[in-house]
Amino acid sequence: MTKKYPVFDGHNDTLLRLFEKEDGQTQSFFQGGEKGHIDLPRARAGGFAGGFFAVFVPNPREEQDAEVDDFPGTKSSAKGGGFAYEMSMPAPLDFGYATRTVMGMVRLLYAIEADSQGEVTIVRAAEELERAIDDGVLAAVLHFEGAEAIDTDLNALHVYYAAGLRSLGIVWSRHNAFGYGVPFKYPAGPDIGPGLTDAGKRLVTECNTLGIMVDLSHLNEAGFWDVAARTSAPLVATHSNAHALCASPRNLTDKQLDAVAESNGVVGLNYHVGFLRADGRSDQETSLSEIVRHAVYMADRIGVDHLALGSDFDGAKMPADLKDAAGLPRLTAALLDAGFSDDDLMKITHQNWIRVLRQTWR
Ligand code: ZN
């Protein structure tokens, strides 16, 4: 019998899936099925105890290109046997459009909580998160992936905090008033573009003051160091891997990994096959051992206290033998087989996240 660890997870796009593809209905989340990666039955089956539920604003429909692979606007090529791709950078979002979309997705998360009959709770404090995990109630943290719905006076930041926002990624890949993101491109490093704008620097300080976690995944390297220089909280990348093993700019260089560890922060391992594989290919026929390879590398480099999980469920392509949230016991079993102890697994699956959030939230 495989042990089921309670997995608190760094990143999912389940709200986007339900909002865009299923007209904002909560029923499919509770009933479950084969679509996507997370719903309540599959969460229960796999020990998915909760996580950061991302509010991500997609491009307006008229601007969405025909999709190649799973990234819009991607051009791939194979020159001399080597594989490469580059996605065209989407245009910055209009504040009004972003705000309308964010409102719809936040409302959807509230609806999931309200319709769940006590099975889902939106957590706003570390004690609430711990209690939810102990009680087997699915714990959702409201996270924004990109700050496009926040004005540069930061008034909206305060309003969203009052509405439960506890985690903010300054950018997705497109740039905004606060900073610059990394493109979807392979092979490439994250040192692309300028650092945070003045508004971005004020945003980091205000997040510290309020107790909102700042997420470094998707931020370019200059922005990463700007956050590191001024934040009072541990550094966190919710869904990124090791650049040394897969040369995607979405992954962290050794120097960035070291900085996360020095701050007592955490990196959530991303299961997207294109951010795992050494060849960067978005190929579903990818072994679970690719996730293990990144886990071992990071544990050796920065220690198991700084390693966590950040699936990217419902927003990326999963290895076939993981499949979805119900497959999590196969991943934890593979980590045990690779030499991680039971104590290590407790840290990686939820305890490290609780520690970091206790230090970050107030
Ligand atoms: Zn993401």
Short mmCIF file of C-alpha atoms and ligand atoms in Angstrom, two decimals:
data_model
loop_
_atom_site.label_atom_id
_atom_site.label_comp_id
_atom_site.label_asym_id
_atom_site.label_seq_id
_atom_site.Cartn_x
_atom_site.Cartn_y
_atom_site.Cartn_z
CA MET A 1 0.00 0.00 0.00
CA THR A 2 1.51 3.28 -1.11
CA LYS A 3 1.49 5.97 1.56
CA LYS A 4 -0.59 8.99 0.67
CA TYR A 5 1.11 12.23 1.75
CA PRO A 6 -0.97 15.41 2.06
CA VAL A 7 0.34 17.47 -0.86
CA PHE A 8 0.00 21.23 -0.61
CA ASP A 9 0.86 22.48 -4.05
CA GLY A 10 2.52 25.66 -5.33
CA HIS A 11 0.51 26.27 -8.50
CA ASN A 12 -2.57 25.22 -10.41
CA ASP A 13 -4.69 26.77 -13.17
CA THR A 14 -7.90 24.99 -12.24
CA LEU A 15 -9.84 28.26 -11.96
CA LEU A 16 -8.85 29.12 -15.53
CA ARG A 17 -9.98 25.72 -16.80
CA LEU A 18 -13.35 25.97 -15.07
CA PHE A 19 -13.83 29.65 -15.96
CA GLU A 20 -12.87 29.48 -19.63
CA LYS A 21 -13.79 26.02 -20.77
CA GLU A 22 -16.69 25.17 -18.51
CA ASP A 23 -18.48 28.51 -18.14
CA GLY A 24 -17.57 29.08 -14.54
CA GLN A 25 -19.55 26.13 -13.24
CA THR A 26 -18.52 24.56 -9.95
CA GLN A 27 -20.35 21.27 -10.57
CA SER A 28 -17.61 19.66 -12.62
CA PHE A 29 -15.13 20.44 -9.81
CA PHE A 30 -17.22 18.46 -7.32
CA GLN A 31 -18.39 15.69 -9.65
CA GLY A 32 -14.99 15.03 -11.19
CA GLY A 33 -14.21 13.49 -14.51
CA GLU A 34 -11.46 13.10 -17.05
CA LYS A 35 -11.03 16.77 -18.02
CA GLY A 36 -7.91 18.55 -16.81
CA HIS A 37 -5.96 17.51 -13.74
CA ILE A 38 -7.70 18.67 -10.55
CA ASP A 39 -11.22 18.16 -9.25
CA LEU A 40 -12.39 17.19 -5.78
CA PRO A 41 -12.62 13.39 -6.36
CA ARG A 42 -9.14 13.25 -7.91
CA ALA A 43 -7.73 15.53 -5.19
CA ARG A 44 -9.10 13.14 -2.55
CA ALA A 45 -7.78 10.10 -4.42
CA GLY A 46 -4.24 11.47 -4.69
CA GLY A 47 -3.88 13.28 -1.36
CA PHE A 48 -3.94 16.72 -3.00
CA ALA A 49 -4.52 18.73 0.20
CA GLY A 50 -4.72 22.13 -1.43
CA GLY A 51 -2.55 24.78 -2.97
CA PHE A 52 -2.21 28.12 -4.63
CA PHE A 53 -5.20 28.60 -6.95
CA ALA A 54 -4.01 30.97 -9.66
CA VAL A 55 -6.07 33.76 -11.13
CA PHE A 56 -4.49 34.15 -14.56
CA VAL A 57 -5.92 36.51 -17.16
CA PRO A 58 -5.67 34.99 -20.66
CA ASN A 59 -5.31 37.13 -23.76
CA PRO A 60 -8.55 38.55 -25.10
CA ARG A 61 -10.02 35.95 -27.45
CA GLU A 62 -9.56 37.97 -30.61
CA GLU A 63 -5.82 38.11 -29.92
CA GLN A 64 -5.33 34.41 -29.33
CA ASP A 65 -3.31 32.82 -32.11
CA ALA A 66 -3.76 29.33 -33.42
CA GLU A 67 -2.12 27.08 -30.85
CA VAL A 68 0.99 25.13 -31.69
CA ASP A 69 1.80 22.51 -29.09
CA ASP A 70 0.30 23.85 -25.87
CA PHE A 71 1.62 27.41 -26.00
CA PRO A 72 -0.13 29.99 -28.15
CA GLY A 73 1.95 31.61 -30.88
CA THR A 74 4.82 29.13 -30.62
CA LYS A 75 7.31 28.52 -33.39
CA SER A 76 9.49 25.47 -33.06
CA SER A 77 12.40 24.35 -35.15
CA ALA A 78 15.01 21.63 -35.27
CA LYS A 79 18.30 22.79 -36.66
CA GLY A 80 21.21 20.38 -36.83
CA GLY A 81 19.31 17.86 -34.70
CA GLY A 82 18.83 20.37 -31.84
CA PHE A 83 15.32 21.35 -30.80
CA ALA A 84 14.32 24.96 -30.17
CA TYR A 85 11.15 26.99 -29.77
CA GLU A 86 10.11 30.56 -29.17
CA MET A 87 6.68 31.89 -28.34
CA SER A 88 5.70 35.34 -29.47
CA MET A 89 5.19 37.58 -26.44
CA PRO A 90 1.53 38.49 -25.93
CA ALA A 91 0.63 42.18 -25.76
CA PRO A 92 0.20 43.84 -22.34
CA LEU A 93 -3.33 43.65 -20.96
CA ASP A 94 -5.80 46.46 -20.55
CA PHE A 95 -6.55 47.21 -16.85
CA GLY A 96 -10.33 47.14 -17.32
CA TYR A 97 -10.28 43.84 -19.19
CA ALA A 98 -7.90 42.31 -16.62
CA THR A 99 -10.07 43.52 -13.74
CA ARG A 100 -13.28 42.09 -15.21
CA THR A 101 -11.63 38.71 -15.74
CA VAL A 102 -10.05 38.67 -12.27
CA MET A 103 -13.42 39.46 -10.68
CA GLY A 104 -15.00 36.50 -12.47
CA MET A 105 -12.28 34.09 -11.40
CA VAL A 106 -12.15 35.24 -7.77
CA ARG A 107 -15.93 34.92 -7.61
CA LEU A 108 -15.57 31.37 -8.96
CA LEU A 109 -13.19 30.44 -6.14
CA TYR A 110 -15.67 31.82 -3.59
CA ALA A 111 -18.41 29.79 -5.30
CA ILE A 112 -16.34 26.62 -5.01
CA GLU A 113 -15.86 27.26 -1.29
CA ALA A 114 -19.55 28.10 -0.77
CA ASP A 115 -20.83 25.08 -2.72
CA SER A 116 -18.36 22.63 -1.17
CA GLN A 117 -20.31 21.88 2.03
CA GLY A 118 -17.19 22.42 4.11
CA GLU A 119 -14.86 20.40 1.89
CA VAL A 120 -12.96 23.43 0.50
CA THR A 121 -11.77 26.48 2.42
CA ILE A 122 -9.94 29.63 1.32
CA VAL A 123 -7.09 30.07 3.81
CA ARG A 124 -5.69 33.48 4.79
CA ALA A 125 -3.33 32.54 7.64
CA ALA A 126 -0.74 29.83 8.27
CA GLU A 127 -2.76 28.46 11.22
CA GLU A 128 -5.80 28.12 8.96
CA LEU A 129 -3.70 26.26 6.41
CA GLU A 130 -2.33 23.86 9.04
CA ARG A 131 -5.78 23.23 10.49
CA ALA A 132 -7.28 22.56 7.06
CA ILE A 133 -4.56 20.02 6.22
CA ASP A 134 -5.03 18.31 9.63
CA ASP A 135 -8.81 18.21 9.15
CA GLY A 136 -8.66 17.00 5.55
CA VAL A 137 -10.35 20.14 4.21
CA LEU A 138 -8.96 21.21 0.83
CA ALA A 139 -7.04 24.46 1.44
CA ALA A 140 -7.07 27.07 -1.34
CA VAL A 141 -4.79 30.10 -1.35
CA LEU A 142 -5.93 32.95 -3.60
CA HIS A 143 -3.01 33.74 -5.93
CA PHE A 144 -2.74 36.17 -8.84
CA GLU A 145 -0.41 35.18 -11.69
CA GLY A 146 0.39 38.64 -13.03
CA ALA A 147 -0.53 42.00 -11.45
CA GLU A 148 -2.42 43.48 -14.42
CA ALA A 149 -5.58 44.09 -12.37
CA ILE A 150 -3.65 46.12 -9.79
CA ASP A 151 -3.28 49.88 -10.31
CA THR A 152 0.08 51.57 -9.71
CA ASP A 153 -1.39 53.48 -6.74
CA LEU A 154 -1.81 49.99 -5.24
CA ASN A 155 -5.37 50.69 -4.08
CA ALA A 156 -6.58 47.46 -5.68
CA LEU A 157 -3.84 45.53 -3.85
CA HIS A 158 -5.41 46.53 -0.53
CA VAL A 159 -8.91 45.68 -1.75
CA TYR A 160 -7.80 42.26 -3.03
CA TYR A 161 -5.94 41.60 0.24
CA ALA A 162 -9.20 42.22 2.10
CA ALA A 163 -10.82 39.80 -0.37
CA GLY A 164 -8.32 37.07 0.54
CA LEU A 165 -5.35 37.60 -1.80
CA ARG A 166 -2.28 36.10 -0.10
CA SER A 167 0.10 35.45 -3.02
CA LEU A 168 1.06 37.52 -6.06
CA GLY A 169 3.22 36.80 -9.08
CA ILE A 170 4.29 40.24 -10.29
CA VAL A 171 4.25 39.09 -13.91
CA TRP A 172 3.27 36.18 -16.06
CA SER A 173 5.38 36.21 -19.21
CA ARG A 174 4.02 39.43 -20.69
CA HIS A 175 5.39 42.63 -19.17
CA ASN A 176 3.21 45.01 -17.20
CA ALA A 177 3.45 48.24 -15.18
CA PHE A 178 5.50 46.47 -12.52
CA GLY A 179 8.04 44.25 -14.27
CA TYR A 180 9.12 41.94 -17.07
CA GLY A 181 8.63 38.22 -17.43
CA VAL A 182 10.62 35.49 -19.15
CA PRO A 183 9.46 34.30 -22.57
CA PHE A 184 8.53 30.72 -23.44
CA LYS A 185 11.68 29.94 -25.32
CA TYR A 186 14.16 27.08 -25.45
CA PRO A 187 17.05 27.03 -24.99
CA ALA A 188 17.48 30.34 -23.14
CA GLY A 189 18.35 31.81 -19.75
CA PRO A 190 16.17 34.04 -17.52
CA ASP A 191 18.46 37.09 -17.83
CA ILE A 192 16.19 38.82 -20.33
CA GLY A 193 15.00 42.45 -20.07
CA PRO A 194 15.13 45.12 -17.38
CA GLY A 195 14.33 44.85 -13.68
CA LEU A 196 11.27 46.00 -11.77
CA THR A 197 9.81 49.43 -12.50
CA ASP A 198 9.55 51.93 -9.62
CA ALA A 199 5.92 50.83 -9.23
CA GLY A 200 7.13 47.21 -9.08
CA LYS A 201 9.53 48.07 -6.27
CA ARG A 202 6.74 49.79 -4.33
CA LEU A 203 4.53 46.75 -4.96
CA VAL A 204 7.07 44.43 -3.31
CA THR A 205 7.32 46.68 -0.24
CA GLU A 206 3.53 46.92 0.04
CA CYS A 207 3.20 43.12 -0.25
CA ASN A 208 5.66 42.79 2.63
CA THR A 209 3.67 45.28 4.71
CA LEU A 210 0.34 43.55 4.07
CA GLY A 211 1.67 40.00 4.26
CA ILE A 212 1.20 38.92 0.65
CA MET A 213 3.70 36.37 -0.67
CA VAL A 214 5.62 37.52 -3.77
CA ASP A 215 6.05 34.71 -6.30
CA LEU A 216 9.21 34.80 -8.45
CA SER A 217 8.16 32.19 -11.04
CA HIS A 218 7.86 33.83 -14.50
CA LEU A 219 9.82 36.94 -13.41
CA ASN A 220 13.00 37.67 -15.36
CA GLU A 221 16.37 37.55 -13.63
CA ALA A 222 16.85 41.32 -13.18
CA GLY A 223 13.41 41.45 -11.54
CA PHE A 224 14.31 38.45 -9.37
CA TRP A 225 17.34 40.28 -7.95
CA ASP A 226 15.31 43.47 -7.46
CA VAL A 227 12.84 41.50 -5.31
CA ALA A 228 15.69 39.75 -3.47
CA ALA A 229 17.30 43.12 -2.66
CA ARG A 230 14.24 44.63 -1.01
CA THR A 231 11.89 41.94 0.30
CA SER A 232 11.79 41.10 4.00
CA ALA A 233 10.18 37.71 3.29
CA PRO A 234 11.73 34.39 2.19
CA LEU A 235 12.17 34.11 -1.60
CA VAL A 236 9.65 31.82 -3.29
CA ALA A 237 9.29 30.42 -6.80
CA THR A 238 6.00 28.50 -6.76
CA HIS A 239 6.42 26.51 -9.99
CA SER A 240 9.93 26.41 -11.47
CA ASN A 241 12.70 23.84 -11.93
CA ALA A 242 16.50 23.73 -12.19
CA HIS A 243 17.91 25.54 -15.24
CA ALA A 244 21.07 23.41 -15.01
CA LEU A 245 18.93 20.37 -15.98
CA CYS A 246 16.52 22.00 -18.45
CA ALA A 247 17.55 25.24 -20.13
CA SER A 248 14.16 26.96 -20.07
CA PRO A 249 14.12 30.59 -18.88
CA ARG A 250 11.17 29.51 -16.65
CA ASN A 251 13.67 27.57 -14.56
CA LEU A 252 16.07 28.94 -11.92
CA THR A 253 19.83 29.21 -12.33
CA ASP A 254 22.08 27.78 -9.61
CA LYS A 255 22.70 31.31 -8.33
CA GLN A 256 18.96 31.93 -8.03
CA LEU A 257 18.43 28.58 -6.27
CA ASP A 258 21.20 29.48 -3.79
CA ALA A 259 19.52 32.85 -3.09
CA VAL A 260 16.18 31.12 -2.37
CA ALA A 261 17.91 28.81 0.12
CA GLU A 262 19.83 31.65 1.81
CA SER A 263 16.53 33.47 2.39
CA ASN A 264 15.02 30.29 3.91
CA GLY A 265 12.55 30.21 1.02
CA VAL A 266 11.23 27.43 -1.17
CA VAL A 267 10.99 26.28 -4.80
CA GLY A 268 7.93 24.33 -5.97
CA LEU A 269 8.83 21.70 -8.58
CA ASN A 270 6.89 22.14 -11.83
CA TYR A 271 5.70 18.92 -13.53
CA HIS A 272 5.38 20.45 -17.02
CA VAL A 273 7.33 18.10 -19.27
CA GLY A 274 8.87 20.99 -21.25
CA PHE A 275 10.40 22.44 -18.06
CA LEU A 276 11.73 19.05 -16.93
CA ARG A 277 13.38 17.40 -19.93
CA ALA A 278 16.98 18.17 -20.90
CA ASP A 279 15.84 18.49 -24.53
CA GLY A 280 13.03 20.92 -23.63
CA ARG A 281 10.43 18.98 -25.60
CA SER A 282 6.79 19.15 -24.59
CA ASP A 283 6.36 15.40 -24.87
CA GLN A 284 3.85 13.63 -22.66
CA GLU A 285 5.84 10.41 -22.94
CA THR A 286 8.14 11.64 -20.19
CA SER A 287 8.97 9.58 -17.14
CA LEU A 288 8.22 10.56 -13.54
CA SER A 289 11.96 10.11 -13.05
CA GLU A 290 12.40 13.52 -14.72
CA ILE A 291 10.65 15.16 -11.75
CA VAL A 292 12.79 13.06 -9.40
CA ARG A 293 15.93 14.18 -11.27
CA HIS A 294 15.13 17.85 -10.52
CA ALA A 295 14.20 17.04 -6.92
CA VAL A 296 17.51 15.27 -6.30
CA TYR A 297 19.48 18.07 -7.95
CA MET A 298 17.78 20.76 -5.87
CA ALA A 299 17.98 18.80 -2.63
CA ASP A 300 21.72 18.26 -3.19
CA ARG A 301 22.29 21.90 -4.07
CA ILE A 302 20.04 23.82 -1.63
CA GLY A 303 18.76 21.24 0.84
CA VAL A 304 15.46 19.47 1.30
CA ASP A 305 14.15 22.31 3.50
CA HIS A 306 13.88 24.48 0.39
CA LEU A 307 12.19 22.00 -1.89
CA ALA A 308 8.43 21.73 -2.44
CA LEU A 309 5.93 20.86 -5.16
CA GLY A 310 4.33 23.24 -7.67
CA SER A 311 2.53 21.04 -10.17
CA ASP A 312 1.16 23.50 -12.77
CA PHE A 313 -1.86 21.15 -12.93
CA ASP A 314 -4.51 22.34 -15.38
CA GLY A 315 -2.01 24.72 -16.98
CA ALA A 316 0.63 22.45 -18.49
CA LYS A 317 1.42 19.04 -19.96
CA MET A 318 1.93 16.32 -17.34
CA PRO A 319 4.09 13.19 -17.66
CA ALA A 320 1.78 10.36 -18.78
CA ASP A 321 2.55 8.17 -15.76
CA LEU A 322 1.60 10.98 -13.36
CA LYS A 323 -1.46 12.03 -15.39
CA ASP A 324 -3.33 14.15 -12.81
CA ALA A 325 -3.81 14.85 -9.08
CA ALA A 326 -4.88 11.25 -8.48
CA GLY A 327 -1.38 10.16 -9.56
CA LEU A 328 0.46 11.98 -6.76
CA PRO A 329 1.10 8.82 -4.67
CA ARG A 330 3.13 7.49 -7.66
CA LEU A 331 5.31 10.62 -7.49
CA THR A 332 5.89 10.44 -3.74
CA ALA A 333 6.66 6.72 -4.08
CA ALA A 334 9.24 7.54 -6.76
CA LEU A 335 10.83 10.13 -4.46
CA LEU A 336 11.04 7.55 -1.64
CA ASP A 337 12.61 5.07 -4.08
CA ALA A 338 15.21 7.70 -4.98
CA GLY A 339 16.34 7.88 -1.36
CA PHE A 340 14.26 10.67 0.17
CA SER A 341 13.11 9.74 3.70
CA ASP A 342 9.62 9.87 5.16
CA ASP A 343 10.65 13.07 7.02
CA ASP A 344 11.89 14.56 3.75
CA LEU A 345 8.57 13.76 2.07
CA MET A 346 6.63 15.46 4.88
CA LYS A 347 8.72 18.61 4.30
CA ILE A 348 8.50 18.49 0.51
CA THR A 349 4.76 17.80 0.37
CA HIS A 350 3.56 20.45 2.84
CA GLN A 351 5.72 21.35 5.84
CA ASN A 352 8.11 23.63 3.92
CA TRP A 353 5.20 25.60 2.48
CA ILE A 354 3.66 26.03 5.94
CA ARG A 355 7.00 27.27 7.35
CA VAL A 356 7.49 29.82 4.57
CA LEU A 357 3.91 31.07 4.74
CA ARG A 358 4.07 31.42 8.52
CA GLN A 359 7.09 33.70 8.04
CA THR A 360 5.53 35.62 5.12
CA TRP A 361 1.90 36.14 6.13
CA ARG A 362 0.99 38.16 9.18
ZN ZN B 1 2.73 29.74 -14.65
#
